[in-house]
PDB file of C-alpha atoms in Angstrom:
ATOM      1  CA  ALA A   1       0.351  25.802  -5.700  1.00 85.00           C
ATOM      2  CA  GLN A   2       0.158  23.740  -8.843  1.00 91.00           C
ATOM      3  CA  THR A   3       3.020  23.619 -11.315  1.00 95.00           C
ATOM      4  CA  VAL A   4       3.420  22.206 -14.802  1.00 97.00           C
ATOM      5  CA  THR A   5       6.775  21.171 -16.242  1.00 96.00           C
ATOM      6  CA  GLN A   6       7.729  20.404 -19.829  1.00 97.00           C
ATOM      7  CA  SER A   7      11.308  19.202 -19.795  1.00 95.00           C
ATOM      8  CA  GLN A   8      11.821  19.124 -23.569  1.00 96.00           C
ATOM      9  CA  PRO A   9      12.325  22.651 -24.949  1.00 95.00           C
ATOM     10  CA  GLU A  10      12.655  21.276 -28.497  1.00 97.00           C
ATOM     11  CA  MET A  11      11.720  18.079 -30.283  1.00 97.00           C
ATOM     12  CA  SER A  12      12.046  16.929 -33.856  1.00 98.00           C
ATOM     13  CA  VAL A  13      10.219  14.247 -35.816  1.00 98.00           C
ATOM     14  CA  GLN A  14      10.309  12.920 -39.338  1.00 98.00           C
ATOM     15  CA  GLU A  15       7.164  13.326 -41.365  1.00 97.00           C
ATOM     16  CA  ALA A  16       4.825  10.304 -40.982  1.00 97.00           C
ATOM     17  CA  GLU A  17       6.627   9.178 -37.829  1.00 98.00           C
ATOM     18  CA  THR A  18       5.410   9.251 -34.235  1.00 98.00           C
ATOM     19  CA  VAL A  19       6.595  11.610 -31.516  1.00 98.00           C
ATOM     20  CA  THR A  20       5.805  11.903 -27.823  1.00 98.00           C
ATOM     21  CA  LEU A  21       5.927  15.148 -25.865  1.00 98.00           C
ATOM     22  CA  SER A  22       6.336  14.933 -22.104  1.00 98.00           C
ATOM     23  CA  CYS A  23       4.549  16.836 -19.347  1.00 98.00           C
ATOM     24  CA  THR A  24       4.573  16.429 -15.595  1.00 98.00           C
ATOM     25  CA  TYR A  25       2.595  18.376 -13.054  1.00 98.00           C
ATOM     26  CA  ASP A  26       2.396  18.808  -9.342  1.00 97.00           C
ATOM     27  CA  THR A  27      -0.849  19.150  -7.412  1.00 96.00           C
ATOM     28  CA  SER A  28      -2.449  18.040  -4.180  1.00 94.00           C
ATOM     29  CA  GLU A  29      -5.910  18.040  -5.765  1.00 92.00           C
ATOM     30  CA  SER A  30      -7.669  14.901  -6.876  1.00 90.00           C
ATOM     31  CA  ASP A  31     -10.007  16.457  -9.422  1.00 89.00           C
ATOM     32  CA  TYR A  32      -8.667  18.569 -12.267  1.00 91.00           C
ATOM     33  CA  TYR A  33      -8.350  18.861 -16.036  1.00 92.00           C
ATOM     34  CA  LEU A  34      -5.322  18.647 -18.282  1.00 95.00           C
ATOM     35  CA  PHE A  35      -4.915  20.107 -21.738  1.00 96.00           C
ATOM     36  CA  TRP A  36      -2.517  20.211 -24.643  1.00 97.00           C
ATOM     37  CA  TYR A  37      -2.566  23.422 -26.683  1.00 97.00           C
ATOM     38  CA  LYS A  38      -0.815  23.996 -29.996  1.00 97.00           C
ATOM     39  CA  GLN A  39       0.596  27.389 -30.979  1.00 96.00           C
ATOM     40  CA  PRO A  40       1.670  27.536 -34.653  1.00 95.00           C
ATOM     41  CA  PRO A  41       3.735  30.406 -36.068  1.00 92.00           C
ATOM     42  CA  SER A  42       0.549  32.483 -36.313  1.00 92.00           C
ATOM     43  CA  ARG A  43       0.587  32.385 -32.474  1.00 93.00           C
ATOM     44  CA  GLN A  44      -3.091  31.430 -32.315  1.00 94.00           C
ATOM     45  CA  MET A  45      -3.608  29.014 -29.419  1.00 95.00           C
ATOM     46  CA  ILE A  46      -5.496  25.911 -30.499  1.00 95.00           C
ATOM     47  CA  LEU A  47      -6.805  23.217 -28.173  1.00 94.00           C
ATOM     48  CA  VAL A  48      -5.477  19.818 -29.221  1.00 96.00           C
ATOM     49  CA  ILE A  49      -6.832  17.494 -26.574  1.00 95.00           C
ATOM     50  CA  ARG A  50      -8.146  17.463 -23.002  1.00 93.00           C
ATOM     51  CA  GLN A  51      -8.296  14.913 -20.215  1.00 94.00           C
ATOM     52  CA  GLU A  52     -10.484  14.824 -17.132  1.00 91.00           C
ATOM     53  CA  ALA A  53      -8.581  13.476 -14.138  1.00 91.00           C
ATOM     54  CA  TYR A  54     -11.498  11.341 -12.985  1.00 90.00           C
ATOM     55  CA  LYS A  55     -11.454   9.419 -16.258  1.00 89.00           C
ATOM     56  CA  GLN A  56      -9.069   6.483 -16.415  1.00 87.00           C
ATOM     57  CA  GLN A  57      -9.366   6.147 -20.172  1.00 93.00           C
ATOM     58  CA  ASN A  58      -6.800   8.118 -22.135  1.00 96.00           C
ATOM     59  CA  ALA A  59      -8.237  10.776 -24.444  1.00 95.00           C
ATOM     60  CA  THR A  60      -7.744  10.526 -28.195  1.00 96.00           C
ATOM     61  CA  GLU A  61      -8.450  12.967 -31.014  1.00 94.00           C
ATOM     62  CA  ASN A  62      -7.644  11.532 -34.432  1.00 96.00           C
ATOM     63  CA  ARG A  63      -3.814  11.372 -34.632  1.00 97.00           C
ATOM     64  CA  PHE A  64      -3.387  12.809 -31.145  1.00 98.00           C
ATOM     65  CA  SER A  65      -3.559  10.755 -27.978  1.00 98.00           C
ATOM     66  CA  VAL A  66      -2.412  11.117 -24.409  1.00 98.00           C
ATOM     67  CA  ASN A  67      -0.856   8.844 -21.837  1.00 97.00           C
ATOM     68  CA  PHE A  68      -2.325   9.993 -18.546  1.00 97.00           C
ATOM     69  CA  GLN A  69      -0.649   8.523 -15.482  1.00 96.00           C
ATOM     70  CA  LYS A  70      -2.421  10.081 -12.491  1.00 96.00           C
ATOM     71  CA  ALA A  71      -0.295   8.502  -9.792  1.00 95.00           C
ATOM     72  CA  ALA A  72       2.890   9.579 -11.521  1.00 96.00           C
ATOM     73  CA  LYS A  73       1.378  12.994 -12.369  1.00 97.00           C
ATOM     74  CA  SER A  74       2.391  12.566 -15.963  1.00 97.00           C
ATOM     75  CA  PHE A  75       0.493  13.646 -19.077  1.00 97.00           C
ATOM     76  CA  SER A  76       2.317  12.981 -22.339  1.00 98.00           C
ATOM     77  CA  LEU A  77       1.065  13.737 -25.852  1.00 98.00           C
ATOM     78  CA  LYS A  78       1.602  11.308 -28.703  1.00 98.00           C
ATOM     79  CA  ILE A  79       1.330  12.532 -32.269  1.00 98.00           C
ATOM     80  CA  SER A  80       1.041   9.734 -34.823  1.00 98.00           C
ATOM     81  CA  ASP A  81       1.695  10.035 -38.558  1.00 98.00           C
ATOM     82  CA  SER A  82       3.246  13.466 -38.056  1.00 98.00           C
ATOM     83  CA  GLN A  83       2.462  16.081 -40.674  1.00 97.00           C
ATOM     84  CA  LEU A  84       4.250  19.271 -41.636  1.00 97.00           C
ATOM     85  CA  GLY A  85       1.313  21.214 -40.222  1.00 96.00           C
ATOM     86  CA  ASP A  86       1.996  19.770 -36.787  1.00 98.00           C
ATOM     87  CA  ALA A  87       5.091  21.939 -36.466  1.00 97.00           C
ATOM     88  CA  ALA A  88       4.348  24.331 -33.620  1.00 97.00           C
ATOM     89  CA  MET A  89       4.922  25.134 -29.975  1.00 97.00           C
ATOM     90  CA  TYR A  90       2.976  22.752 -27.753  1.00 98.00           C
ATOM     91  CA  PHE A  91       1.864  23.702 -24.263  1.00 97.00           C
ATOM     92  CA  CYS A  92       0.650  21.444 -21.503  1.00 97.00           C
ATOM     93  CA  ALA A  93      -1.838  23.094 -19.125  1.00 96.00           C
ATOM     94  CA  TYR A  94      -3.573  22.308 -15.832  1.00 95.00           C
ATOM     95  CA  ARG A  95      -6.940  23.524 -14.616  1.00 92.00           C
ATOM     96  CA  SER A  96      -8.300  22.959 -11.141  1.00 88.00           C
ATOM     97  CA  ALA A  97     -11.831  21.622 -10.821  1.00 84.00           C
ATOM     98  CA  GLN A  98     -12.373  23.730  -7.721  1.00 79.00           C
ATOM     99  CA  GLY A  99     -14.806  26.555  -8.382  1.00 71.00           C
ATOM    100  CA  ASN A 100     -12.846  29.073  -6.334  1.00 71.00           C
ATOM    101  CA  GLN A 101      -9.891  28.801  -8.690  1.00 72.00           C
ATOM    102  CA  GLY A 102     -11.715  30.692 -11.419  1.00 75.00           C
ATOM    103  CA  GLY A 103     -11.001  28.202 -14.168  1.00 81.00           C
ATOM    104  CA  LYS A 104      -7.532  29.623 -14.772  1.00 87.00           C
ATOM    105  CA  LEU A 105      -4.975  27.589 -16.666  1.00 92.00           C
ATOM    106  CA  ILE A 106      -1.450  26.898 -15.457  1.00 94.00           C
ATOM    107  CA  PHE A 107       0.906  26.362 -18.364  1.00 96.00           C
ATOM    108  CA  GLY A 108       4.176  24.566 -18.844  1.00 96.00           C
ATOM    109  CA  GLN A 109       7.094  26.250 -20.583  1.00 95.00           C
ATOM    110  CA  GLY A 110       6.294  24.712 -23.944  1.00 96.00           C
ATOM    111  CA  THR A 111       7.961  22.304 -26.384  1.00 97.00           C
ATOM    112  CA  GLU A 112       8.906  23.482 -29.860  1.00 97.00           C
ATOM    113  CA  LEU A 113       8.162  20.677 -32.322  1.00 98.00           C
ATOM    114  CA  SER A 114       9.723  20.663 -35.760  1.00 98.00           C
ATOM    115  CA  VAL A 115       8.677  18.223 -38.496  1.00 98.00           C
ATOM    116  CA  LYS A 116      11.210  17.201 -41.117  1.00 97.00           C
ATOM    117  CA  PRO A 117       9.985  16.319 -44.628  1.00 95.00           C
TER     118      PRO A 117
ATOM    119  CA  ASP B   1     -18.648  34.237 -36.760  1.00 62.00           C
ATOM    120  CA  GLY B   2     -18.338  33.719 -33.026  1.00 68.00           C
ATOM    121  CA  GLY B   3     -14.946  34.308 -31.550  1.00 93.00           C
ATOM    122  CA  ILE B   4     -12.531  36.489 -29.659  1.00 96.00           C
ATOM    123  CA  THR B   5     -10.939  39.583 -31.136  1.00 96.00           C
ATOM    124  CA  GLN B   6      -7.949  41.464 -29.827  1.00 97.00           C
ATOM    125  CA  SER B   7      -6.727  44.834 -31.005  1.00 94.00           C
ATOM    126  CA  PRO B   8      -4.385  46.143 -31.998  1.00 94.00           C
ATOM    127  CA  LYS B   9      -2.246  43.318 -33.345  1.00 95.00           C
ATOM    128  CA  TYR B  10       0.917  45.335 -32.725  1.00 95.00           C
ATOM    129  CA  LEU B  11       1.329  48.106 -30.158  1.00 93.00           C
ATOM    130  CA  PHE B  12       4.250  50.328 -29.322  1.00 91.00           C
ATOM    131  CA  ARG B  13       4.621  52.129 -26.040  1.00 88.00           C
ATOM    132  CA  LYS B  14       6.939  54.876 -24.986  1.00 88.00           C
ATOM    133  CA  GLU B  15       8.428  54.999 -21.529  1.00 84.00           C
ATOM    134  CA  GLY B  16       5.960  56.345 -18.973  1.00 85.00           C
ATOM    135  CA  GLN B  17       2.897  55.756 -21.105  1.00 89.00           C
ATOM    136  CA  ASN B  18      -0.178  53.771 -20.238  1.00 93.00           C
ATOM    137  CA  VAL B  19      -1.628  51.675 -23.039  1.00 94.00           C
ATOM    138  CA  THR B  20      -4.843  49.673 -23.266  1.00 96.00           C
ATOM    139  CA  LEU B  21      -5.231  46.356 -25.048  1.00 97.00           C
ATOM    140  CA  SER B  22      -8.698  45.475 -26.248  1.00 97.00           C
ATOM    141  CA  CYS B  23     -10.374  42.075 -25.924  1.00 98.00           C
ATOM    142  CA  GLU B  24     -13.906  41.410 -27.155  1.00 97.00           C
ATOM    143  CA  GLN B  25     -15.831  38.148 -27.364  1.00 97.00           C
ATOM    144  CA  ASN B  26     -19.216  37.320 -28.867  1.00 95.00           C
ATOM    145  CA  LEU B  27     -19.366  33.772 -27.508  1.00 92.00           C
ATOM    146  CA  ASN B  28     -21.577  34.767 -24.568  1.00 91.00           C
ATOM    147  CA  HIS B  29     -18.891  33.456 -22.233  1.00 90.00           C
ATOM    148  CA  ASP B  30     -18.963  34.403 -18.574  1.00 89.00           C
ATOM    149  CA  ALA B  31     -15.259  34.091 -17.799  1.00 91.00           C
ATOM    150  CA  MET B  32     -12.403  36.014 -19.399  1.00 94.00           C
ATOM    151  CA  TYR B  33      -8.646  35.896 -18.871  1.00 96.00           C
ATOM    152  CA  TRP B  34      -5.473  37.785 -19.724  1.00 98.00           C
ATOM    153  CA  TYR B  35      -2.159  35.973 -20.147  1.00 97.00           C
ATOM    154  CA  ARG B  36       1.325  37.208 -20.866  1.00 97.00           C
ATOM    155  CA  GLN B  37       3.709  35.143 -22.990  1.00 96.00           C
ATOM    156  CA  ASP B  38       7.470  35.569 -22.848  1.00 93.00           C
ATOM    157  CA  PRO B  39       9.998  33.389 -24.667  1.00 83.00           C
ATOM    158  CA  GLY B  40      10.789  30.216 -22.745  1.00 75.00           C
ATOM    159  CA  GLN B  41       8.268  30.891 -19.987  1.00 78.00           C
ATOM    160  CA  GLY B  42       4.970  29.738 -21.369  1.00 87.00           C
ATOM    161  CA  LEU B  43       1.862  31.736 -20.518  1.00 95.00           C
ATOM    162  CA  ARG B  44       1.355  33.452 -17.196  1.00 95.00           C
ATOM    163  CA  LEU B  45      -1.962  34.707 -15.845  1.00 95.00           C
ATOM    164  CA  ILE B  46      -2.320  38.456 -15.321  1.00 97.00           C
ATOM    165  CA  TYR B  47      -6.000  38.921 -14.412  1.00 97.00           C
ATOM    166  CA  TYR B  48      -9.239  37.024 -14.765  1.00 94.00           C
ATOM    167  CA  SER B  49     -12.934  37.740 -14.445  1.00 93.00           C
ATOM    168  CA  GLN B  50     -15.704  35.251 -13.848  1.00 89.00           C
ATOM    169  CA  ILE B  51     -18.618  37.688 -14.018  1.00 89.00           C
ATOM    170  CA  VAL B  52     -19.319  41.269 -14.985  1.00 92.00           C
ATOM    171  CA  ASN B  53     -18.041  43.923 -12.562  1.00 94.00           C
ATOM    172  CA  ASP B  54     -15.763  41.440 -10.814  1.00 92.00           C
ATOM    173  CA  PHE B  55     -12.173  40.389 -11.444  1.00 94.00           C
ATOM    174  CA  GLN B  56      -9.229  38.841  -9.612  1.00 94.00           C
ATOM    175  CA  LYS B  57      -5.481  39.177  -9.796  1.00 95.00           C
ATOM    176  CA  GLY B  58      -3.472  36.427 -11.347  1.00 94.00           C
ATOM    177  CA  ASP B  59       0.161  35.553 -10.766  1.00 93.00           C
ATOM    178  CA  ILE B  60       1.709  38.665 -12.336  1.00 95.00           C
ATOM    179  CA  ALA B  61      -0.844  41.471 -11.861  1.00 96.00           C
ATOM    180  CA  GLU B  62       1.599  44.184 -10.765  1.00 96.00           C
ATOM    181  CA  GLY B  63       1.684  47.047 -13.249  1.00 95.00           C
ATOM    182  CA  TYR B  64      -1.567  46.015 -14.940  1.00 97.00           C
ATOM    183  CA  SER B  65      -5.215  46.926 -14.484  1.00 97.00           C
ATOM    184  CA  VAL B  66      -8.480  45.643 -15.965  1.00 98.00           C
ATOM    185  CA  SER B  67     -12.178  46.382 -16.033  1.00 97.00           C
ATOM    186  CA  ARG B  68     -15.227  44.241 -16.787  1.00 97.00           C
ATOM    187  CA  GLU B  69     -18.135  46.593 -17.362  1.00 97.00           C
ATOM    188  CA  LYS B  70     -19.688  44.447 -20.078  1.00 96.00           C
ATOM    189  CA  LYS B  71     -19.857  40.690 -20.462  1.00 95.00           C
ATOM    190  CA  GLU B  72     -18.250  40.773 -23.891  1.00 97.00           C
ATOM    191  CA  SER B  73     -15.354  43.116 -23.094  1.00 98.00           C
ATOM    192  CA  PHE B  74     -12.289  42.772 -20.861  1.00 98.00           C
ATOM    193  CA  PRO B  75      -9.692  45.479 -21.631  1.00 98.00           C
ATOM    194  CA  LEU B  76      -6.207  45.328 -20.142  1.00 98.00           C
ATOM    195  CA  THR B  77      -4.255  48.483 -19.305  1.00 97.00           C
ATOM    196  CA  VAL B  78      -0.492  48.249 -19.085  1.00 95.00           C
ATOM    197  CA  THR B  79       0.564  51.061 -16.791  1.00 93.00           C
ATOM    198  CA  SER B  80       3.889  52.851 -16.485  1.00 88.00           C
ATOM    199  CA  ALA B  81       4.454  50.842 -13.303  1.00 87.00           C
ATOM    200  CA  GLN B  82       5.034  47.732 -15.411  1.00 88.00           C
ATOM    201  CA  LYS B  83       8.805  47.855 -15.853  1.00 86.00           C
ATOM    202  CA  ASN B  84       9.182  45.223 -18.539  1.00 90.00           C
ATOM    203  CA  PRO B  85       5.990  45.191 -20.595  1.00 92.00           C
ATOM    204  CA  THR B  86       7.433  43.983 -23.888  1.00 94.00           C
ATOM    205  CA  ALA B  87       5.657  40.673 -24.480  1.00 95.00           C
ATOM    206  CA  PHE B  88       2.878  38.900 -26.343  1.00 96.00           C
ATOM    207  CA  TYR B  89      -0.519  39.253 -24.656  1.00 98.00           C
ATOM    208  CA  LEU B  90      -3.283  36.718 -25.060  1.00 97.00           C
ATOM    209  CA  CYS B  91      -6.914  37.069 -24.051  1.00 98.00           C
ATOM    210  CA  ALA B  92      -9.110  34.029 -23.500  1.00 96.00           C
ATOM    211  CA  SER B  93     -12.675  33.261 -22.546  1.00 94.00           C
ATOM    212  CA  SER B  94     -14.558  30.297 -21.154  1.00 90.00           C
ATOM    213  CA  PRO B  95     -18.251  29.466 -20.762  1.00 84.00           C
ATOM    214  CA  GLY B  96     -17.744  29.273 -17.003  1.00 68.00           C
ATOM    215  CA  VAL B  97     -20.955  27.367 -16.543  1.00 60.00           C
ATOM    216  CA  ALA B  98     -20.825  23.786 -15.361  1.00 55.00           C
ATOM    217  CA  GLY B  99     -22.854  21.415 -17.468  1.00 52.00           C
ATOM    218  CA  VAL B 100     -21.935  23.034 -20.762  1.00 53.00           C
ATOM    219  CA  PRO B 101     -19.748  20.494 -22.574  1.00 50.00           C
ATOM    220  CA  SER B 102     -16.899  22.895 -23.177  1.00 54.00           C
ATOM    221  CA  TYR B 103     -17.184  24.748 -19.899  1.00 58.00           C
ATOM    222  CA  ASN B 104     -13.700  23.828 -18.797  1.00 70.00           C
ATOM    223  CA  GLU B 105     -12.102  24.850 -22.082  1.00 83.00           C
ATOM    224  CA  GLN B 106     -10.579  28.236 -22.811  1.00 90.00           C
ATOM    225  CA  PHE B 107     -10.781  29.852 -26.227  1.00 92.00           C
ATOM    226  CA  PHE B 108      -8.027  32.250 -27.175  1.00 95.00           C
ATOM    227  CA  GLY B 109      -7.842  35.434 -29.204  1.00 96.00           C
ATOM    228  CA  PRO B 110      -5.104  36.094 -31.782  1.00 96.00           C
ATOM    229  CA  GLY B 111      -2.977  38.139 -29.374  1.00 96.00           C
ATOM    230  CA  THR B 112      -1.360  41.572 -29.197  1.00 97.00           C
ATOM    231  CA  ARG B 113       2.383  42.116 -29.460  1.00 96.00           C
ATOM    232  CA  LEU B 114       3.423  45.019 -27.205  1.00 95.00           C
ATOM    233  CA  THR B 115       6.843  46.594 -27.629  1.00 93.00           C
ATOM    234  CA  VAL B 116       8.372  49.326 -25.480  1.00 89.00           C
ATOM    235  CA  LEU B 117      10.360  51.880 -27.452  1.00 84.00           C
TER     236      LEU B 117
END
C-alpha cells in the first residue's frame, strides 16, 4: 500500500521570504501523480500544484514550484515571495495511475504554515 | 456556477442516531469521494464511486454507508455503528475520464462539521 509522509507538522516563514515544505512517499508503482493541496482557515481544499511521475521536469505555478525526486520518492513544495494569504495547512497527496485504484488520493498528515508580517 | 455543494455546514448527532450528509455536484463528473479529516491525521478515504449505482469502500468505511443513484449526488450516512464520528467530512469529485486535462484532479466541496452530542 502507498503511504505519504509529511514530517513537518508546522513551519513558519517571514513575508516575502521563501519556504520549502517536505513530503516523502512510498510506492512500488512507476506511474502516478502527486499533488499539493492548500487548506486555509475556511477549510476549503484548493489544488496548488500537480506533478506527473513520468515527467522529469518539475512543475511550477507562479510562486509555487516543486522539487520532484522520483528515485528518492521525495516531493517538496517551494513557496517563493511568501504572502500572508499563503498561511494555511498544506497537504501532499498521491494518486495511482492504475485504473483499478479508482483515482483515490492518499494524503499526508499536513504541514501548518504560518506567515509572519 | 459549477461546483460541489455540501450540506449542512454543521451537523449535530445524538448517540444512536443515523445522520446523512449531502454532497451534490454540477460538474458532470463521473467519480465522487468521501473523506474524513481529523486533527493531525490528514484526510482519510471513506467511500468512493466511479459510476452511478456502483461504489467501493475506502480505508475507513466501517460505520458509514453511501448510495449513488444519480450522477450528481453521493450522500454519506453516518450510522450508529460509527463509534467516533466527530470529524470534518469532505466530499470531492473528479472527471474520471482519461484524456480530459483535469481528469486526475479532485475538486472538493466546502465540508460538513459533524459533532456528536
